[in-house]
Structures are given as structure tokens and as C-alpha cells.
mmCIF file of C-alpha atoms in Angstrom:
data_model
loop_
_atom_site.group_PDB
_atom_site.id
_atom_site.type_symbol
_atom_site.label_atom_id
_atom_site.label_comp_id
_atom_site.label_asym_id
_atom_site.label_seq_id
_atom_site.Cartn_x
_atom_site.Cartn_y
_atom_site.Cartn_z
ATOM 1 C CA UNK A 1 -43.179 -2.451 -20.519
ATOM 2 C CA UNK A 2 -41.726 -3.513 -23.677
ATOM 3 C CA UNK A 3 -42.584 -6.879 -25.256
ATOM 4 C CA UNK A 4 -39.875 -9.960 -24.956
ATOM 5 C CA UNK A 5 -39.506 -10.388 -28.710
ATOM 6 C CA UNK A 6 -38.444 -14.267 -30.245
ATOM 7 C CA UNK A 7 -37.198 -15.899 -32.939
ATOM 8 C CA UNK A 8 -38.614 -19.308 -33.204
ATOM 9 C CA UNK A 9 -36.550 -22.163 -34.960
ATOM 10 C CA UNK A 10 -38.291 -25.467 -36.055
ATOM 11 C CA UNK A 11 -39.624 -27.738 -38.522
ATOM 12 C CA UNK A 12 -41.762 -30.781 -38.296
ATOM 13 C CA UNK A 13 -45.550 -31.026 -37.122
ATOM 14 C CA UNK A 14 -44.785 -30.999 -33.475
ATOM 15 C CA UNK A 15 -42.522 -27.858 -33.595
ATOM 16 C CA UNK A 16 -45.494 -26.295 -35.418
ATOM 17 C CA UNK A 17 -47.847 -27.251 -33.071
ATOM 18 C CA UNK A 18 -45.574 -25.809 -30.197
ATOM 19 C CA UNK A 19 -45.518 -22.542 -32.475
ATOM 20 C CA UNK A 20 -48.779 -22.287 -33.019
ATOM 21 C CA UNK A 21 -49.613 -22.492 -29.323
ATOM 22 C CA UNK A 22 -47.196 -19.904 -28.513
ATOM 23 C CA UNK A 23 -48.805 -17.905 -30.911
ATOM 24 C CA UNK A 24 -52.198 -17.921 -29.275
ATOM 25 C CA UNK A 25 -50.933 -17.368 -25.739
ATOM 26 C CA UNK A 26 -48.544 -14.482 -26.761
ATOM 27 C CA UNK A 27 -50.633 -11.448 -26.558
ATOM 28 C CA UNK A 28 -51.608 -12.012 -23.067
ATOM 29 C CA UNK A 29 -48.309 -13.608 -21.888
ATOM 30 C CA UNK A 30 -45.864 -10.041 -23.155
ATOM 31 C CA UNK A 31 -44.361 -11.614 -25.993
ATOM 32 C CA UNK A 32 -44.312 -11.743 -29.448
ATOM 33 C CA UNK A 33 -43.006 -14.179 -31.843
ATOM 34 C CA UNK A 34 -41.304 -12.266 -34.672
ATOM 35 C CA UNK A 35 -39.699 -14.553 -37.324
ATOM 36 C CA UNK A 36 -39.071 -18.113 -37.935
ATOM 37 C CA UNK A 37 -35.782 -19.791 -38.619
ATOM 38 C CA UNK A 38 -36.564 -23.381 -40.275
ATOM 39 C CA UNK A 39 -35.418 -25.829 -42.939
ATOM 40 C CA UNK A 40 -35.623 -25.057 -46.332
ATOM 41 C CA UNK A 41 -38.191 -27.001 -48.751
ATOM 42 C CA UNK A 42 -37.706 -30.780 -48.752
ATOM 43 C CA UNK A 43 -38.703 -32.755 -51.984
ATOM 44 C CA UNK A 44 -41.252 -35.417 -50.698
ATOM 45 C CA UNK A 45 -43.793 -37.621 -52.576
ATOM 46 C CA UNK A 46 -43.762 -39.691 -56.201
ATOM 47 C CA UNK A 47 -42.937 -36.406 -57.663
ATOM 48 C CA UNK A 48 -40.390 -35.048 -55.548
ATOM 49 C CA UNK A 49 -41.999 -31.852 -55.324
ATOM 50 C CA UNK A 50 -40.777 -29.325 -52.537
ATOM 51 C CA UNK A 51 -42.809 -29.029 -49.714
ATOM 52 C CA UNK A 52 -42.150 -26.471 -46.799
ATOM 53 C CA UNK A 53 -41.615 -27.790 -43.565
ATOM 54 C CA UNK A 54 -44.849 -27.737 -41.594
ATOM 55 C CA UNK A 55 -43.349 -24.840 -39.285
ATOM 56 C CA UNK A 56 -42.930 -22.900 -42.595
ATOM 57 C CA UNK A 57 -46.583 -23.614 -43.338
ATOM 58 C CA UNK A 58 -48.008 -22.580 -40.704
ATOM 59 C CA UNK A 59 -45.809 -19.059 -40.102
ATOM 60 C CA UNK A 60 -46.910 -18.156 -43.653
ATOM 61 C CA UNK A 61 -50.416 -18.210 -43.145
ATOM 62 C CA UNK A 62 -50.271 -16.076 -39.864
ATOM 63 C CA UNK A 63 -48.119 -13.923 -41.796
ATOM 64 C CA UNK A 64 -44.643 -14.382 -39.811
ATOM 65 C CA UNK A 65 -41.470 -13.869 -41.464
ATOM 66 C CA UNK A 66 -39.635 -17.429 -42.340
ATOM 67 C CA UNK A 67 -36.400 -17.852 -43.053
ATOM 68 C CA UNK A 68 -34.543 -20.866 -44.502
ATOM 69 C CA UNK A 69 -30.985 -21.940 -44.715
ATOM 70 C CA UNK A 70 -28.788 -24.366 -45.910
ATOM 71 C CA UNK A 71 -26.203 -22.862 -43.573
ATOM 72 C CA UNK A 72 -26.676 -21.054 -40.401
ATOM 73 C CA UNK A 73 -23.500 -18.499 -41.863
ATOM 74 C CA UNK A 74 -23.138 -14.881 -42.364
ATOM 75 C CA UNK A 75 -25.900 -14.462 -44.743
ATOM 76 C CA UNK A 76 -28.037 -16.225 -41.949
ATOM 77 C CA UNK A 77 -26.970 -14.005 -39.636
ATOM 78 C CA UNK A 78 -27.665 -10.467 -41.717
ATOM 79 C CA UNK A 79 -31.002 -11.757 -42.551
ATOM 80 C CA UNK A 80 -31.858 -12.215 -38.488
ATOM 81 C CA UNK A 81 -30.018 -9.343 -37.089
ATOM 82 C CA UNK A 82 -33.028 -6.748 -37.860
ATOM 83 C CA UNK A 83 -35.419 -8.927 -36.304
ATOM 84 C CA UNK A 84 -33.938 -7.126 -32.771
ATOM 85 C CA UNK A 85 -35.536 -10.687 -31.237
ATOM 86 C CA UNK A 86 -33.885 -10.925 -27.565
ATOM 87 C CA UNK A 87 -34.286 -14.620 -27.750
ATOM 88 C CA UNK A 88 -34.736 -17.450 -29.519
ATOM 89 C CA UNK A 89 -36.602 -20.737 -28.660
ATOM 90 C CA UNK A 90 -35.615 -23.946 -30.967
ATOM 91 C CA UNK A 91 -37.574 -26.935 -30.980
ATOM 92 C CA UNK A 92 -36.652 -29.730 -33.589
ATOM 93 C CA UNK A 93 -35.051 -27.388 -35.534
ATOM 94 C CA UNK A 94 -32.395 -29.673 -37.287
ATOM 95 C CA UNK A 95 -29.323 -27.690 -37.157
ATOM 96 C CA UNK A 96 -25.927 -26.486 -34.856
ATOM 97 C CA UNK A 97 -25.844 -23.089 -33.742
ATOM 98 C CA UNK A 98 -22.693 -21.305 -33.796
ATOM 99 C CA UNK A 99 -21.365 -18.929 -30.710
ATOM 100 C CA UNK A 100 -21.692 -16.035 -33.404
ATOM 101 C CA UNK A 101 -25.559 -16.991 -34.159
ATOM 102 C CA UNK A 102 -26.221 -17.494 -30.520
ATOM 103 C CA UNK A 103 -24.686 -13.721 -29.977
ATOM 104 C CA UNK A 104 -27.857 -11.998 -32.039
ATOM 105 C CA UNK A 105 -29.830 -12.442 -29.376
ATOM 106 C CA UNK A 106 -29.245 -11.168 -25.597
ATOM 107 C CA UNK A 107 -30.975 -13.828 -24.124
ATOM 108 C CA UNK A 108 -29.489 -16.320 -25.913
ATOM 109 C CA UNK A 109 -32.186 -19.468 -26.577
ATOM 110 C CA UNK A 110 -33.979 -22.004 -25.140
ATOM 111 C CA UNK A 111 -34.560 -25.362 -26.431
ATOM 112 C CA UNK A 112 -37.107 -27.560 -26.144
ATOM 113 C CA UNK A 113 -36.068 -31.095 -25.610
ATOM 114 C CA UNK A 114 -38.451 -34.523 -25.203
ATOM 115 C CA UNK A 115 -36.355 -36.387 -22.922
ATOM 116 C CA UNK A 116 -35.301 -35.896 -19.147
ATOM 117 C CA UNK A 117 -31.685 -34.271 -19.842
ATOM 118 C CA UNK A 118 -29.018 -35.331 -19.333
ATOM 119 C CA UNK A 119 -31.020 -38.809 -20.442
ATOM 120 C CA UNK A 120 -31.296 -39.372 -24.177
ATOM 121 C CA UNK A 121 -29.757 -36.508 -25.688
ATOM 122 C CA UNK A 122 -29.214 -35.937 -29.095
ATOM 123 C CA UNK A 123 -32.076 -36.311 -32.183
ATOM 124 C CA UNK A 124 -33.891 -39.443 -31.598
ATOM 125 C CA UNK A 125 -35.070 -39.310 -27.717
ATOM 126 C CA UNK A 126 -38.684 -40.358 -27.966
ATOM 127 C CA UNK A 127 -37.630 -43.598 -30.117
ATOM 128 C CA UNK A 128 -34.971 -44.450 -27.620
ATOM 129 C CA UNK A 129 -37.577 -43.981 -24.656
ATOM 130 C CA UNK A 130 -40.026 -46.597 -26.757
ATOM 131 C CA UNK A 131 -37.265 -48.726 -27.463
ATOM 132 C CA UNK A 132 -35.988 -49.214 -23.528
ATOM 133 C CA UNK A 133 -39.099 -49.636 -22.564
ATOM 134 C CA UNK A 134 -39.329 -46.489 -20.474
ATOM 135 C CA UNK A 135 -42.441 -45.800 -18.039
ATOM 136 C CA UNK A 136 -42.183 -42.168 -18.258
ATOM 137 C CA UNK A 137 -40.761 -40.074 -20.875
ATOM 138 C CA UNK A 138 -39.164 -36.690 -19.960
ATOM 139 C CA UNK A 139 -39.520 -33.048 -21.165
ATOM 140 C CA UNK A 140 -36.991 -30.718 -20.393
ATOM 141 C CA UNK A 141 -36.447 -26.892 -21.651
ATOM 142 C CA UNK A 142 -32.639 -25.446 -21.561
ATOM 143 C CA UNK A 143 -30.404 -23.138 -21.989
ATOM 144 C CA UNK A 144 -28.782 -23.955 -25.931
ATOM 145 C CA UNK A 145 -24.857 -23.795 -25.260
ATOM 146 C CA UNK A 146 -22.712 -24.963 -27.868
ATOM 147 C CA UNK A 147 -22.374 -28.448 -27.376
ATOM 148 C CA UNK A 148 -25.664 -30.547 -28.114
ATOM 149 C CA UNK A 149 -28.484 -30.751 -25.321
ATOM 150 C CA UNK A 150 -25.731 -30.088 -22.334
ATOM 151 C CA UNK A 151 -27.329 -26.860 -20.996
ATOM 152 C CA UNK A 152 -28.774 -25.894 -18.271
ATOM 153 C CA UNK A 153 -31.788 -26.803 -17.281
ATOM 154 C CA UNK A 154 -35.025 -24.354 -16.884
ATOM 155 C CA UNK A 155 -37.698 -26.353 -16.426
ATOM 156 C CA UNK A 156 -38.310 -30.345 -16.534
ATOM 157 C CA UNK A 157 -41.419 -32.690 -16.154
ATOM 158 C CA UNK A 158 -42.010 -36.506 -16.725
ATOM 159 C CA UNK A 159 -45.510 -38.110 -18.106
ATOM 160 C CA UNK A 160 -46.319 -41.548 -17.569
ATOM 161 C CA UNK A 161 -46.109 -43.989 -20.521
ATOM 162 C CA UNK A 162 -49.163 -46.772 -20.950
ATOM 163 C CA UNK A 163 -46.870 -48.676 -23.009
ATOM 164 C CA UNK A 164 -48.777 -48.596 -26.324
ATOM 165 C CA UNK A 165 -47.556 -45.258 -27.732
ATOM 166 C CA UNK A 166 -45.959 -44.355 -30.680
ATOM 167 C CA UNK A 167 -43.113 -41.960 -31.738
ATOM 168 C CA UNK A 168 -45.535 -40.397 -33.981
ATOM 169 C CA UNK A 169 -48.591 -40.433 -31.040
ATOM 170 C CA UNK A 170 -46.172 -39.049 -28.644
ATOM 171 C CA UNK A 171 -44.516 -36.159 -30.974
ATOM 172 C CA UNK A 172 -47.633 -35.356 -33.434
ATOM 173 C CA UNK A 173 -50.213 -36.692 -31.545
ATOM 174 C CA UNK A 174 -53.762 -35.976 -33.336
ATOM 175 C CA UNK A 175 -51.850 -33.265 -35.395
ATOM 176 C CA UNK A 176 -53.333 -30.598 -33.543
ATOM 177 C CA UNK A 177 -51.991 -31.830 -29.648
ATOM 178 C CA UNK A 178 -49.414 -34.039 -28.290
ATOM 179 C CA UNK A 179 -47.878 -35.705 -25.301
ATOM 180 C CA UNK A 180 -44.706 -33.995 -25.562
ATOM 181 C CA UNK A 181 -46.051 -30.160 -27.346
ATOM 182 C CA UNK A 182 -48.598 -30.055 -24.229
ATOM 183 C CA UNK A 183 -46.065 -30.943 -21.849
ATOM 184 C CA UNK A 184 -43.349 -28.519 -23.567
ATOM 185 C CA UNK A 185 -45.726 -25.257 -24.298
ATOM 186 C CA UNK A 186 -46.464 -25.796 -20.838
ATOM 187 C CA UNK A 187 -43.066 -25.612 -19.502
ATOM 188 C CA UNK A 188 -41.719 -22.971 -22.384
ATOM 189 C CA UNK A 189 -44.597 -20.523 -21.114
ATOM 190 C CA UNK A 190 -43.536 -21.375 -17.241
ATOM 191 C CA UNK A 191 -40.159 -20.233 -18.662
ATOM 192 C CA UNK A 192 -41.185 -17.463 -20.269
ATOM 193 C CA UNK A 193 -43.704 -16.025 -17.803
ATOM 194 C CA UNK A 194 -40.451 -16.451 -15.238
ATOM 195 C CA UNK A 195 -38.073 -14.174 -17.502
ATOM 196 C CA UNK A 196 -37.444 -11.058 -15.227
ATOM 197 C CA UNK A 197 -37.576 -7.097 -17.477
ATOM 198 C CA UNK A 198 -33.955 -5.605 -15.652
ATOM 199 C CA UNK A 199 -33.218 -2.112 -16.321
ATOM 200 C CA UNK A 200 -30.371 -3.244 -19.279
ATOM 201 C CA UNK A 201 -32.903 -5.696 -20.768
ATOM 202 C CA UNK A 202 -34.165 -9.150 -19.983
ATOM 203 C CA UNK A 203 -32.815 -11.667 -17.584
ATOM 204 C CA UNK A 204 -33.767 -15.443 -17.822
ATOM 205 C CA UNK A 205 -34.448 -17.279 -14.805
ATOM 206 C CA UNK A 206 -32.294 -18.951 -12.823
ATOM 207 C CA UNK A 207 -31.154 -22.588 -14.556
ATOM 208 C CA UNK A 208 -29.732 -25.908 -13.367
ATOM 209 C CA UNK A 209 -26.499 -27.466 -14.804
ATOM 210 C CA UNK A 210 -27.546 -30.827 -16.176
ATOM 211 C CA UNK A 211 -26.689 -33.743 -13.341
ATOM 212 C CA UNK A 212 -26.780 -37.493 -13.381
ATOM 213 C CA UNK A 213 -25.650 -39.859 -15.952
ATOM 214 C CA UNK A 214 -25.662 -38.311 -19.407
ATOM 215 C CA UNK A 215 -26.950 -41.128 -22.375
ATOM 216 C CA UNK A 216 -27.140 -40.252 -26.453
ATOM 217 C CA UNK A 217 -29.391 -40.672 -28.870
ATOM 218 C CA UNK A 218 -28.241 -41.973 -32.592
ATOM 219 C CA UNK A 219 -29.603 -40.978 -36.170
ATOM 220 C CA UNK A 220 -31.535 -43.799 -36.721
ATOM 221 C CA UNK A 221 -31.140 -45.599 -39.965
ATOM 222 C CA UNK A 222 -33.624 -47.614 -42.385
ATOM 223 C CA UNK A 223 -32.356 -50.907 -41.772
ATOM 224 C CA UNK A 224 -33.157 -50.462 -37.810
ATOM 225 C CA UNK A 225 -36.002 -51.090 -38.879
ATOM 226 C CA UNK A 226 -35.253 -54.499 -40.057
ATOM 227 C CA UNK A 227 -37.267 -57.220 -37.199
ATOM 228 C CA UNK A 228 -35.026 -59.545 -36.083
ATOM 229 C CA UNK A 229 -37.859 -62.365 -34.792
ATOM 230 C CA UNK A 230 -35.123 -64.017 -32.408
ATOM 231 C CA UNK A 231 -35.662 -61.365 -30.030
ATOM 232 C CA UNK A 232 -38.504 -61.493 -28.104
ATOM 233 C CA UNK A 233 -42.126 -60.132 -28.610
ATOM 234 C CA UNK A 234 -42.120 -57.502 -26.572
ATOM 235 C CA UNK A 235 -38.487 -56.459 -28.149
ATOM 236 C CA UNK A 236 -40.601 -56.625 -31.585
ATOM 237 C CA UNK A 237 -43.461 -54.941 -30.141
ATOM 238 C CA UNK A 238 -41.156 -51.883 -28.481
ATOM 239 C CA UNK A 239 -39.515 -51.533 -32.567
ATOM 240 C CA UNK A 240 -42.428 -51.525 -34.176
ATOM 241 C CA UNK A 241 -44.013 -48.786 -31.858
ATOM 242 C CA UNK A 242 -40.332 -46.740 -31.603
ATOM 243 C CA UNK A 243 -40.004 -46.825 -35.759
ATOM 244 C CA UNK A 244 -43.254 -45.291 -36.693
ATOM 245 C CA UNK A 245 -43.734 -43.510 -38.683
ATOM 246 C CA UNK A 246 -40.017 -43.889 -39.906
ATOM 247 C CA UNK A 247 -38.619 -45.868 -40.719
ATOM 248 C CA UNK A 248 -41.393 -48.681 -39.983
ATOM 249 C CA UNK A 249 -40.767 -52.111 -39.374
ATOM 250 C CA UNK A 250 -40.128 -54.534 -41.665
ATOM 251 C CA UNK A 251 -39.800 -57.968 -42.540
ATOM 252 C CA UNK A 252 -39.695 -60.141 -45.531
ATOM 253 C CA UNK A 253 -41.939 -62.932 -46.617
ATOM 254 C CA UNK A 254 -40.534 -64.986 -49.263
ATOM 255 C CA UNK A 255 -38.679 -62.138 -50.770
ATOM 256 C CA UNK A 256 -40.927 -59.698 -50.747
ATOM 257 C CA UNK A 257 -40.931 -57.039 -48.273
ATOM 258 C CA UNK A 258 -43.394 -56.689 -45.137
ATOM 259 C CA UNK A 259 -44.134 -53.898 -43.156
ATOM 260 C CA UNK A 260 -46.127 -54.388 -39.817
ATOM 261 C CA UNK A 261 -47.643 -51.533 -38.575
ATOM 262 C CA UNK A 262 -49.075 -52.176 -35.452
ATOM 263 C CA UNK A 263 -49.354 -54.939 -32.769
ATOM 264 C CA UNK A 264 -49.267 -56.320 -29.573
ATOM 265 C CA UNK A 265 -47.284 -59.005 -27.031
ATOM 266 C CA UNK A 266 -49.995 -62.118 -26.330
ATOM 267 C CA UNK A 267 -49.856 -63.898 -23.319
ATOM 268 C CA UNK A 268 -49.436 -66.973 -25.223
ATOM 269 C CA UNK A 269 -46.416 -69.487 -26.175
ATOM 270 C CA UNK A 270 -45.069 -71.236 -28.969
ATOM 271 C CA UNK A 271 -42.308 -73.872 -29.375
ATOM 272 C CA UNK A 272 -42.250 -72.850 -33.374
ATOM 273 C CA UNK A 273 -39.510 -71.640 -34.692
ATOM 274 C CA UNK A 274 -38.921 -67.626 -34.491
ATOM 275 C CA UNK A 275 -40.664 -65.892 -37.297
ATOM 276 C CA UNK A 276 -43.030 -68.863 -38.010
ATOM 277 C CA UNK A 277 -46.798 -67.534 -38.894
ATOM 278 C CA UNK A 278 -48.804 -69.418 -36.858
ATOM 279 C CA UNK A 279 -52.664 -70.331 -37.432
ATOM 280 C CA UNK A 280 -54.694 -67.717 -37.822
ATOM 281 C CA UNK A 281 -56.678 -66.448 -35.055
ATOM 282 C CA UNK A 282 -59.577 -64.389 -36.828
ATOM 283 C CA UNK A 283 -60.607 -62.424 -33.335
ATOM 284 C CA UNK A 284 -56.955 -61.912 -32.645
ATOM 285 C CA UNK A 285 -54.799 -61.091 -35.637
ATOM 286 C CA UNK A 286 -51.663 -62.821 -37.002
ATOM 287 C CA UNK A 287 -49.779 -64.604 -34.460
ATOM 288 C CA UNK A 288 -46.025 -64.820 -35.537
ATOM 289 C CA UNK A 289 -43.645 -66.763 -33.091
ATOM 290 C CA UNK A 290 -40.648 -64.952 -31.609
ATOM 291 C CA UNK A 291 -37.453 -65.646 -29.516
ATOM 292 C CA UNK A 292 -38.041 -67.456 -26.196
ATOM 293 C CA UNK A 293 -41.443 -68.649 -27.480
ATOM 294 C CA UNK A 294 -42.839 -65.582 -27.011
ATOM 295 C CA UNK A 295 -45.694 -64.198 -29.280
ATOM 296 C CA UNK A 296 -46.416 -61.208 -31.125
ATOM 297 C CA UNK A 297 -49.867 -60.214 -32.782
ATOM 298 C CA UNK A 298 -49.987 -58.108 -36.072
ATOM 299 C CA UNK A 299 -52.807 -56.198 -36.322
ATOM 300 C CA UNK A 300 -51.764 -53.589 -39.501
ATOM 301 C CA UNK A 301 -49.282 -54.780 -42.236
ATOM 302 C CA UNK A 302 -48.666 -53.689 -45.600
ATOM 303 C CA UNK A 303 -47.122 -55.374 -48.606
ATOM 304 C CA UNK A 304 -44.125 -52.995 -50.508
ATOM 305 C CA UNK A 305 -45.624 -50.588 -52.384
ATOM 306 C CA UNK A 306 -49.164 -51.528 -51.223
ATOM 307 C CA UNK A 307 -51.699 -50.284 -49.396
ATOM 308 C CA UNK A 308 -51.995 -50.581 -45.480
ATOM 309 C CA UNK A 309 -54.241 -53.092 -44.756
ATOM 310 C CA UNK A 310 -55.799 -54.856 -41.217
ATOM 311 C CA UNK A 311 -55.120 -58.008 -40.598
ATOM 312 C CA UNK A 312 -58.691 -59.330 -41.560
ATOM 313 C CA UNK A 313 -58.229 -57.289 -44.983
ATOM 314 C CA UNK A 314 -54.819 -58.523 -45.048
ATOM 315 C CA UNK A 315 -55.435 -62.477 -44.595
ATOM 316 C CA UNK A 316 -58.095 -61.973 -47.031
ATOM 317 C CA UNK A 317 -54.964 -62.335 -49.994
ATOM 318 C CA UNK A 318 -52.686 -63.486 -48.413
ATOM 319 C CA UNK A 319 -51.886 -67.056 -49.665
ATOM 320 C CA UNK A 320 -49.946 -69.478 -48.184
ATOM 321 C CA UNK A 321 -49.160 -67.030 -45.667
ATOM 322 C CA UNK A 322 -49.803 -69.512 -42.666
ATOM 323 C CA UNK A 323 -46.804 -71.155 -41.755
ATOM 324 C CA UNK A 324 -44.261 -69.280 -43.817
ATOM 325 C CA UNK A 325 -41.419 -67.936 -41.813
ATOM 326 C CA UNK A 326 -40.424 -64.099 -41.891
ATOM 327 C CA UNK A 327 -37.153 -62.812 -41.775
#
């Protein structure tokens, strides 16, 4: 029997990790990644220098073909079209595909999506789930049609949240494994195991058209990042965890800027004003008043263009900090 050949499009850590475990379980499974579609270089760092996507970094070194446009056009297409891939799966790749794309490949693609579809589509669903508070936070694998995250659904699960996670835990995890890349190789090699050899080629399994009430996802912007200390702790708390690592949360303390890092909602009240720094509780961390009297706890902050520091390090130089009020 031949072997199910794919073009894999994607580009930050988890997409690589998702790649990379694909990789290993090809051989056995009777398929073969043969190329990967991903962004082109992005200047990062002091000096600007460009840096590969980690995708990109990881195909070189196992020696895959990579391919990187500006524009998924007519040169993108010539470039793909001897690949001969039957399908392609996309996961965080960062770009449309076109019906004329799409038609390279018999099977058309999959994609790889960290929300429970039709929930949070769009390119910011594991921030939303932080931000709403969510319980569970959904991983779904579909069919890519033309308009974004409405195909049909192959193959969904839901893992419980503990309520401390971040964006980055839940995405990159430890950089080598993940919430949402075990979850998704898991369900992309259900998917793929499932895909049927017919005597004109390959048939997919059979998919669900996306039902219940459809939500989406915006770009999120720098200044969302912004902590508004009216709203209540475990508002602040959700923001802080749903922003990192970008764009962090931030506050300002008499006019200088103030990231905190990481935290936690006490059990305690105040009747100071939002934002106020309250007394510092050396076995606790720094207690800032929010709306409702509620009370959050930084535990990680970091002055602008400073190191990270804990909150032990932190109080350590920061004077006259008690008392002042963020914001």
C-alpha cells in the first residue's frame, strides 16, 4: 500500500512540537510528512536579526523541505505542486488558504484547532478560554474550508482546566509537551489512522458540520494588556494568566511601567482604594487592592526594561512602593 503523503503548515513552538511528534509516529502509522509550508524569518531580539520560525527549525534539522511565503500565490503553488502530498495538516500556521491552494492536494487539509469549534474560533482561542474563565478548554481537528475554522469536524476532545494555567503552559507547555499538542497529535493520528486507501486514492473519514453557537476570537493587541484594577481580582488574575507570554500585563507605578507576571486571587478583603499596594506580606507576596475589595497577590513583576524579579527580590528595591497606587 502506498504511503498517505502530507504537507505540514505551521510556525510557533507548539506547531513544532505537533510536527515533531508526527514525525516520530509516521513510519509505523503509513505516512510520511514531506515538506513544510511556514512563515518566513521574523526579525526578533535587540538586533533584529531573522530568526526562522521554530517549525522551520526543526524541519531543517530532520532534513524536510521548508517553504516560506509572503503570499500563498502562484509561485506558492509551483513550489508545492511536486511535493504530490495528498493532504495537508495546518496547525498555527498564520495564513488564508485559497480554493486554488486547497486544490493541490486531493484530500484537501485538516486543521488543528485549540478550542471546541464552533466555540472560540479565529487566532486567539486559548487566551479567550483563560480570559472567560473556562473549566475545560477544547481541541478540535477539521476539515479547512474557505472560511476560517467553520469546517467540519473530525475529531474533538475537552481537558479539564485547574485554573492556574497559562496561554504559554497550555500551547508550549515545557517546550517539548503540551496540554493542547498532546491532546491534538492524539486526535490528528485518530484522524489519520481513520483515513480509508479507495481504489482512486484516499478518502477521509466521515466529518461533522460544526453545530451550536459559533463565538470569535480577536487579534489581541498590546494595550489589552493594560490592568484595569477596578475589576476584580480574579478578572486581574484571568489577564495576567491569558496575556502571557504576550503581551503581558502591565501597569504603571508612578510613571514608570510594571509588568506582573504571575499571581494569585487571596481570600482576603480590602476597603482601599483599587490599585492601592497594600502592606507587605513577606510569606505571601504583594497584595494590591482591586474592584469590589477583592485582592490580588503578585508573585513575579518586572520593572520596563528590567529584569524579572520575585516578589522578595522585587521588594528588596522597591522604595516607597507600599501604598502607591497602580494604574
Amino acid at each position: 500500500m502506498s504511503t498517505l503523503k502530507i504537507l505540514y503548515a505551521g510556525s510557533p513552538l507548539a506547531s513544532a512540537i505537533v510536527l515533531k511528534n508526527l514525525m516520530e509516529k509516521s513510519p509505523a502509522a503509513g505516512f510520511e510528512i514531506v515538506g513544510v509550508l511556514t512563515n518566513p524569518p521574523a526579525s526578533r531580539g535587540r538586533h533584529k536579526e531573522l530568526i526562522p520560525t521554530e517549525v522551520a527549525q526543526y524541519a531543517a534539522v530532520q532534513g524536510l523541505p521548508v517553504f516560506s511565503f509572503d503570499h500563498l500565490k502562484e509561485e506558492a503553488r509551483d513550489a508545492i505542486a511536486p511535493l504530490k502530498a495528498d493532504m495537508m495538516i495546518c496547525f498555527d500556521y498564520g495564513k488564508i488558504f485559497g480554493p486554488k491552494f486547497l486544490a493541490l492536494f486531493s484530500l484537501g487539509g485538516i486543521n488543528l484547532h485549540p478550542s471546541l469549534l464552533p466555540k472560540y474560533r479565529g487566532c486567539t482561542p486559548v487566551p479567550a478560554a483563560i480570559l472567560n474563565g473556562d473549566k475545560t478548554l477544547g481541541v478540535s481537528v477539521q476539515k479547512l474550508a474557505l472560511k476560517t475554522d467553520e469546517g467540519d469536524i473530525l475529531a474533538q476532545c475537552e481537558v479539564p482546566l485547574c485554573g492556574s494555567e497559562t496561554t504559554e503552559s497550555l500551547m508550549d507547555g515545557d517546550g517539548k509537551s503540551s496540554v493542547v499538542t498532546d491532546a491534538g497529535t492524539k486526535l490528528l493520528l485518530d484522524v489519520l489512522q481513520s483515513v480509508k486507501k479507495t481504489a482512486d486514492g484516499y478518502e477521509l473519514p466521515l466529518a461533522t458540520p460544526q453545530s451550536g453557537e459559533s463565538s470569535y476570537t480577536p487579534f489581541i493587541k498590546k494595550e489589552d494588556g493594560i490592568i484595569d484594577w477596578s475589576r476584580s481580582a480574579a478578572e486581574i488574575d484571568r489577564q495576567v494568566r491569558a496575556y502571557t507570554p504576550w503581551p503581558l500585563a502591565s501597569t504603571e507605578c508612578n510613571g514608570t511601567k510594571l509588568l506582573i507576571l504571575r499571581g494569585a486571587v487571596s481570600d482576603k478583603r480590602t476597603d482601599k482604594p483599587a490599585g492601592t499596594v497594600l502592606p507587605y506580606q513577606k510569606s505571601v507576596g504583594i497584595e494590591i487592592a482591586c474592584g469590589d475589595g477583592t485582592i490580588f497577590v503578585a508573585t513575579e513583576l518586572q520593572w520596563q526594561a528590567k529584569k524579572a524579579m520575585d516578589y522578595k527580590s522585587f521588594m528588596n528595591g522597591a522604595r516607597n512602593f507600599i501604598d502607591s497606587v497602580l494604574g
